[in-house]
Amino acid sequence: MLTMHHFVDRRRRGRGFTLLELLVVMVIIGLLAGFVAPRYFAQVGKSRVKAAHAQIDALDKALEQFRLDVGRLPTTEEGLAALNAAPAGMTNWAGPYLKKAVPLDPWGHAYIYAQPGTHQNDFDLMSYGRDGQPGGTGEDEDITNW
């Protein structure tokens, strides 16, 4: 037999969650986010470093193809732009050597190119990493072709 007491309890239970229940759920979600977010952002940083290594490798290959066609590397002044547009007076240029424009590094900075290289290479190609400054560790570490 249903009494008025059962009817009131059923209505009260059907109204939703109490403020305390919502707060407990929000605290649990906050704790989970506190554990997961740093790991996620660390993976994003590692992905950017890997992308920079891959871009430097692709630019290195394009520069070597340029050298095979032209007989020399672009000068520091000509820079990486010589991979997409022939420098003035160049007759053996068979580019463009990249499908698109020279990319920025994953942090939005231009890659640094110098010819001749200073690290037992014919040329230096590098990104200064996240901070855009020489040196550093982690994501701020320089990424180079040597």
Tab-separated table of C-alpha atoms in Angstrom:
chain	number	residue	atom	x	y	z
A	1	MET	CA	0.000	0.000	0.000
A	2	LEU	CA	1.358	3.372	-1.002
A	3	THR	CA	1.186	6.150	1.496
A	4	MET	CA	1.821	9.828	1.106
A	5	HIS	CA	5.271	9.241	2.687
A	6	HIS	CA	6.324	6.938	-0.224
A	7	PHE	CA	5.086	9.462	-2.755
A	8	VAL	CA	7.112	12.306	-1.186
A	9	ASP	CA	10.288	10.156	-0.960
A	10	ARG	CA	9.958	9.162	-4.610
A	11	ARG	CA	9.564	12.809	-5.660
A	12	ARG	CA	12.557	13.883	-3.575
A	13	ARG	CA	14.759	11.142	-5.049
A	14	GLY	CA	13.771	12.033	-8.605
A	15	ARG	CA	14.757	15.724	-8.313
A	16	GLY	CA	18.459	15.193	-9.086
A	17	PHE	CA	21.754	15.394	-7.287
A	18	THR	CA	22.433	17.237	-4.081
A	19	LEU	CA	25.026	19.976	-3.894
A	20	LEU	CA	27.301	17.705	-1.852
A	21	GLU	CA	27.157	14.963	-4.482
A	22	LEU	CA	28.021	17.445	-7.224
A	23	LEU	CA	30.950	18.795	-5.211
A	24	VAL	CA	32.314	15.286	-4.625
A	25	VAL	CA	32.122	14.518	-8.356
A	26	MET	CA	33.823	17.820	-9.229
A	27	VAL	CA	36.647	17.125	-6.754
A	28	ILE	CA	37.173	13.669	-8.266
A	29	ILE	CA	37.247	15.123	-11.791
A	30	GLY	CA	39.703	17.792	-10.640
A	31	LEU	CA	42.018	15.187	-9.111
A	32	LEU	CA	41.922	13.081	-12.274
A	33	ALA	CA	42.652	16.147	-14.418
A	34	GLY	CA	45.559	17.004	-12.107
A	35	PHE	CA	47.126	13.612	-12.784
A	36	VAL	CA	46.315	13.325	-16.488
A	37	ALA	CA	46.951	16.899	-17.726
A	38	PRO	CA	50.718	17.040	-16.961
A	39	ARG	CA	51.263	13.709	-18.713
A	40	TYR	CA	49.245	14.862	-21.706
A	41	PHE	CA	51.136	18.146	-22.035
A	42	ALA	CA	54.472	16.342	-21.643
A	43	GLN	CA	53.480	14.158	-24.615
A	44	VAL	CA	52.601	17.257	-26.650
A	45	GLY	CA	56.071	18.659	-25.922
A	46	LYS	CA	57.750	15.403	-26.958
A	47	SER	CA	55.695	15.394	-30.156
A	48	ARG	CA	56.902	18.885	-31.034
A	49	VAL	CA	60.527	17.852	-30.503
A	50	LYS	CA	59.998	14.811	-32.753
A	51	ALA	CA	58.334	17.017	-35.385
A	52	ALA	CA	61.314	19.405	-35.310
A	53	HIS	CA	63.719	16.491	-35.819
A	54	ALA	CA	61.625	15.274	-38.771
A	55	GLN	CA	61.496	18.752	-40.339
A	56	ILE	CA	65.263	19.217	-39.962
A	57	ASP	CA	65.789	15.821	-41.597
A	58	ALA	CA	63.505	16.789	-44.523
A	59	LEU	CA	65.257	20.158	-44.942
A	60	ASP	CA	68.634	18.386	-44.800
A	61	LYS	CA	67.570	16.083	-47.646
A	62	ALA	CA	66.260	19.022	-49.704
A	63	LEU	CA	69.563	20.867	-49.199
A	64	GLU	CA	71.495	17.805	-50.369
A	65	GLN	CA	69.305	17.585	-53.491
A	66	PHE	CA	69.975	21.288	-54.110
A	67	ARG	CA	73.720	20.576	-53.829
A	68	LEU	CA	73.499	17.712	-56.332
A	69	ASP	CA	71.724	19.898	-58.895
A	70	VAL	CA	73.579	23.185	-58.402
A	71	GLY	CA	76.995	21.928	-57.350
A	72	ARG	CA	77.032	23.830	-54.069
A	73	LEU	CA	74.882	24.534	-51.041
A	74	PRO	CA	72.918	27.761	-50.654
A	75	THR	CA	74.947	30.478	-48.974
A	76	THR	CA	73.896	31.708	-45.556
A	77	GLU	CA	72.560	34.852	-47.252
A	78	GLU	CA	70.492	32.837	-49.770
A	79	GLY	CA	69.265	30.719	-46.888
A	80	LEU	CA	66.545	28.109	-46.983
A	81	ALA	CA	64.509	30.297	-49.362
A	82	ALA	CA	66.789	28.970	-52.139
A	83	LEU	CA	64.959	25.653	-51.804
A	84	ASN	CA	61.754	27.200	-53.206
A	85	ALA	CA	62.986	29.999	-55.485
A	86	ALA	CA	66.117	30.017	-57.604
A	87	PRO	CA	68.704	32.547	-56.471
A	88	ALA	CA	69.605	35.141	-59.108
A	89	GLY	CA	71.896	33.892	-61.858
A	90	MET	CA	71.608	30.212	-60.944
A	91	THR	CA	71.314	28.018	-64.064
A	92	ASN	CA	71.278	24.437	-62.739
A	93	TRP	CA	68.560	25.015	-60.145
A	94	ALA	CA	65.897	22.302	-60.642
A	95	GLY	CA	63.581	23.088	-57.738
A	96	PRO	CA	61.475	23.744	-55.935
A	97	TYR	CA	62.971	21.240	-53.533
A	98	LEU	CA	60.101	21.453	-51.046
A	99	LYS	CA	56.404	20.877	-51.774
A	100	LYS	CA	55.448	23.909	-49.678
A	101	ALA	CA	57.144	26.976	-48.263
A	102	VAL	CA	59.978	26.474	-45.781
A	103	PRO	CA	58.177	25.588	-42.545
A	104	LEU	CA	58.607	27.283	-39.214
A	105	ASP	CA	59.653	25.037	-36.363
A	106	PRO	CA	56.835	23.579	-34.230
A	107	TRP	CA	57.073	26.581	-31.862
A	108	GLY	CA	56.651	29.132	-34.668
A	109	HIS	CA	60.302	30.181	-35.041
A	110	ALA	CA	62.322	30.163	-38.256
A	111	TYR	CA	64.974	27.477	-38.619
A	112	ILE	CA	68.541	28.769	-38.470
A	113	TYR	CA	70.723	27.900	-41.471
A	114	ALA	CA	74.437	28.662	-41.798
A	115	GLN	CA	76.875	27.619	-44.513
A	116	PRO	CA	79.640	26.687	-43.934
A	117	GLY	CA	78.788	24.776	-40.797
A	118	THR	CA	80.716	25.041	-37.569
A	119	HIS	CA	80.143	21.506	-36.262
A	120	GLN	CA	82.093	19.358	-38.755
A	121	ASN	CA	79.208	19.691	-41.221
A	122	ASP	CA	79.006	21.485	-44.528
A	123	PHE	CA	76.085	23.433	-43.091
A	124	ASP	CA	74.338	23.977	-39.773
A	125	LEU	CA	70.576	23.668	-39.497
A	126	MET	CA	68.886	24.156	-36.148
A	127	SER	CA	65.900	25.164	-34.078
A	128	TYR	CA	66.393	26.815	-30.704
A	129	GLY	CA	63.391	24.913	-29.330
A	130	ARG	CA	60.401	26.258	-27.442
A	131	ASP	CA	62.147	29.285	-25.895
A	132	GLY	CA	63.741	30.456	-29.166
A	133	GLN	CA	67.051	31.003	-27.329
A	134	PRO	CA	70.364	29.127	-27.634
A	135	GLY	CA	70.867	26.335	-25.103
A	136	GLY	CA	68.296	25.013	-22.701
A	137	THR	CA	66.956	21.647	-21.637
A	138	GLY	CA	63.815	19.671	-22.346
A	139	GLU	CA	61.604	21.443	-24.886
A	140	ASP	CA	63.926	24.478	-24.721
A	141	GLU	CA	66.914	22.411	-25.906
A	142	ASP	CA	68.403	23.196	-29.317
A	143	ILE	CA	67.568	20.704	-32.079
A	144	THR	CA	70.279	20.420	-34.719
A	145	ASN	CA	71.452	18.443	-37.753
A	146	TRP	CA	74.753	17.473	-36.131
